[in-house]
Amino acid sequence: ALKYLLFWLKSVKLHAPTAPLILTGTFVADIREAEKLIRIDKILRGLVKSSFSQIIPNVDEDLVYFPIDNKEGLGIHKLRRVVEEKARDDNSVSEQVSIRWMALLDKIYSRRDRKQSYLTLCGDIRHIGLEVGIGSSVEQEAALA
């Protein structure tokens, strides 16, 4: 499980090196002893060491992750607060996006869902772009960036 987690952490770091990363541990209601939460924290700290500076720590509990439980609602409010804070700090959240760009993305998703296909080919993207009024390949690339 740790190899799998490390793979995904490295993948996020590669593709979004400046994006905030919030680790969560689920089913905290099943863990009765605080020592187990601390042991999990030590394992995670050893895994991430200083390689993942974008990880947002759980300052309130002095943990590198946020223990939560969906059934019991434990930890959800803290996690939501941190996610909202980080989203507000991100300038891209307030960036204006063309309605045509949103229409392009919506059409790509709806085609993918209908075909149940993972990939949409470049030729298909070009055609969809023309349908929504994005004729320039440069603008299409910008919309998908």
Coordinates of C-alpha atoms in Angstrom, one line a residue:
A1 CA 0.0 0.0 0.0
L2 CA 2.9 2.4 0.7
K3 CA 4.4 1.8 -2.7
Y4 CA 1.1 2.6 -4.3
L5 CA 0.7 5.8 -2.2
L6 CA 4.2 6.9 -3.0
F7 CA 3.5 6.3 -6.8
W8 CA 0.5 8.6 -6.6
L9 CA 2.4 11.2 -4.6
K10 CA 5.2 11.3 -7.1
S11 CA 2.7 11.4 -9.9
V12 CA 1.0 14.5 -8.4
K13 CA 4.4 16.1 -7.8
L14 CA 5.3 15.5 -11.4
H15 CA 2.1 16.8 -13.0
A16 CA 1.2 19.5 -10.5
P17 CA 4.4 20.4 -8.5
T18 CA 2.9 23.6 -7.0
A19 CA -0.6 22.3 -6.2
P20 CA -1.4 21.9 -2.5
L21 CA -1.7 18.3 -1.5
I22 CA -3.9 17.2 1.3
L23 CA -3.6 13.7 2.6
T24 CA -6.6 12.1 4.3
G25 CA -7.0 8.9 6.2
T26 CA -10.5 7.4 6.2
F27 CA -12.4 5.2 8.7
V28 CA -10.9 7.0 11.7
A29 CA -13.9 5.9 13.7
D30 CA -12.6 2.3 13.5
I31 CA -9.3 3.4 15.1
R32 CA -9.9 3.8 18.8
E33 CA -6.4 4.4 20.1
A34 CA -4.6 7.8 19.5
E35 CA -1.3 5.9 19.4
K36 CA -2.4 4.3 16.1
L37 CA -3.1 7.7 14.5
I38 CA 0.4 8.8 15.6
R39 CA 1.9 5.6 14.2
I40 CA 0.2 6.2 10.9
D41 CA 1.6 9.8 11.0
K42 CA 5.1 8.5 11.6
I43 CA 4.8 6.1 8.7
L44 CA 3.5 8.8 6.4
R45 CA 6.2 11.3 7.5
G46 CA 8.8 8.7 6.8
L47 CA 7.3 8.2 3.3
V48 CA 7.1 11.8 2.3
K49 CA 10.1 13.1 4.2
S50 CA 11.0 16.5 2.8
S51 CA 10.3 15.5 -0.8
F52 CA 6.7 16.8 -0.9
S53 CA 6.7 20.4 0.4
Q54 CA 3.2 21.0 -1.1
I55 CA 1.6 18.7 1.5
I56 CA -0.7 20.7 3.7
P57 CA -0.3 19.5 7.3
N58 CA -3.1 19.0 9.9
V59 CA -1.8 21.8 12.2
D60 CA -4.6 21.3 14.8
E61 CA -3.6 17.7 15.5
D62 CA 0.1 18.0 14.5
L63 CA -0.3 15.3 11.8
V64 CA 0.8 15.2 8.2
Y65 CA -2.7 13.9 7.3
F66 CA -6.4 14.5 8.1
P67 CA -8.0 11.5 9.8
I68 CA -11.7 11.5 8.8
D69 CA -14.8 9.3 8.9
N70 CA -17.7 9.8 6.5
K71 CA -20.2 7.8 8.5
E72 CA -19.5 9.5 11.8
G73 CA -18.6 12.9 10.3
L74 CA -15.4 13.0 12.2
G75 CA -12.7 15.4 10.9
I76 CA -14.8 16.5 7.9
H77 CA -15.2 20.1 9.1
K78 CA -11.5 20.6 9.6
L79 CA -10.7 19.1 6.2
R80 CA -13.4 21.2 4.5
R81 CA -12.0 24.3 6.1
V82 CA -8.5 23.6 4.9
V83 CA -9.7 22.8 1.3
E84 CA -11.7 26.0 1.2
E85 CA -8.7 28.1 2.5
K86 CA -6.4 26.6 -0.1
A87 CA -8.9 27.1 -2.9
R88 CA -9.3 30.7 -2.0
D89 CA -5.5 31.1 -2.0
D90 CA -5.3 29.7 -5.6
N91 CA -5.4 32.5 -8.1
S92 CA -6.6 30.1 -10.9
V93 CA -9.9 29.7 -9.0
S94 CA -10.9 33.3 -9.7
E95 CA -9.6 33.2 -13.3
Q96 CA -12.3 33.9 -15.9
V97 CA -12.9 31.2 -18.5
S98 CA -14.6 31.6 -21.8
I99 CA -18.1 30.0 -22.0
R100 CA -17.0 28.4 -25.3
W101 CA -14.1 26.7 -23.5
M102 CA -16.6 25.3 -21.0
A103 CA -18.8 24.2 -23.8
L104 CA -15.8 22.4 -25.4
L105 CA -15.1 20.6 -22.2
D106 CA -18.7 19.7 -21.7
K107 CA -19.0 18.2 -25.2
I108 CA -15.8 16.2 -24.8
Y109 CA -17.1 14.7 -21.5
S110 CA -20.5 13.9 -22.9
R111 CA -19.0 12.2 -26.0
R112 CA -16.6 10.3 -23.7
D113 CA -19.5 9.2 -21.5
R114 CA -21.6 8.1 -24.5
K115 CA -18.8 6.1 -26.1
Q116 CA -17.5 4.9 -22.8
S117 CA -14.0 5.7 -24.2
Y118 CA -11.1 6.9 -22.2
L119 CA -9.5 8.8 -25.1
T120 CA -10.7 11.6 -27.4
L121 CA -8.7 11.9 -30.5
C122 CA -7.2 15.2 -31.8
G123 CA -9.4 15.1 -34.9
D124 CA -12.5 14.8 -32.7
I125 CA -11.3 17.7 -30.5
R126 CA -10.9 19.9 -33.6
H127 CA -14.4 19.0 -34.8
I128 CA -15.9 19.6 -31.4
G129 CA -14.1 22.9 -31.2
L130 CA -15.6 24.0 -34.5
E131 CA -19.0 23.0 -33.2
V132 CA -18.7 25.4 -30.2
G133 CA -17.1 28.2 -32.1
I134 CA -13.5 27.6 -31.4
G135 CA -11.9 27.5 -34.8
S136 CA -8.3 28.2 -33.9
S137 CA -6.2 25.2 -32.9
V138 CA -4.2 27.6 -30.6
E139 CA -7.4 28.6 -28.7
Q140 CA -8.4 24.9 -28.5
E141 CA -5.0 24.0 -26.9
A142 CA -5.4 27.0 -24.5
A143 CA -8.9 25.8 -23.6
L144 CA -7.5 22.3 -22.8
A145 CA -4.4 23.4 -20.9

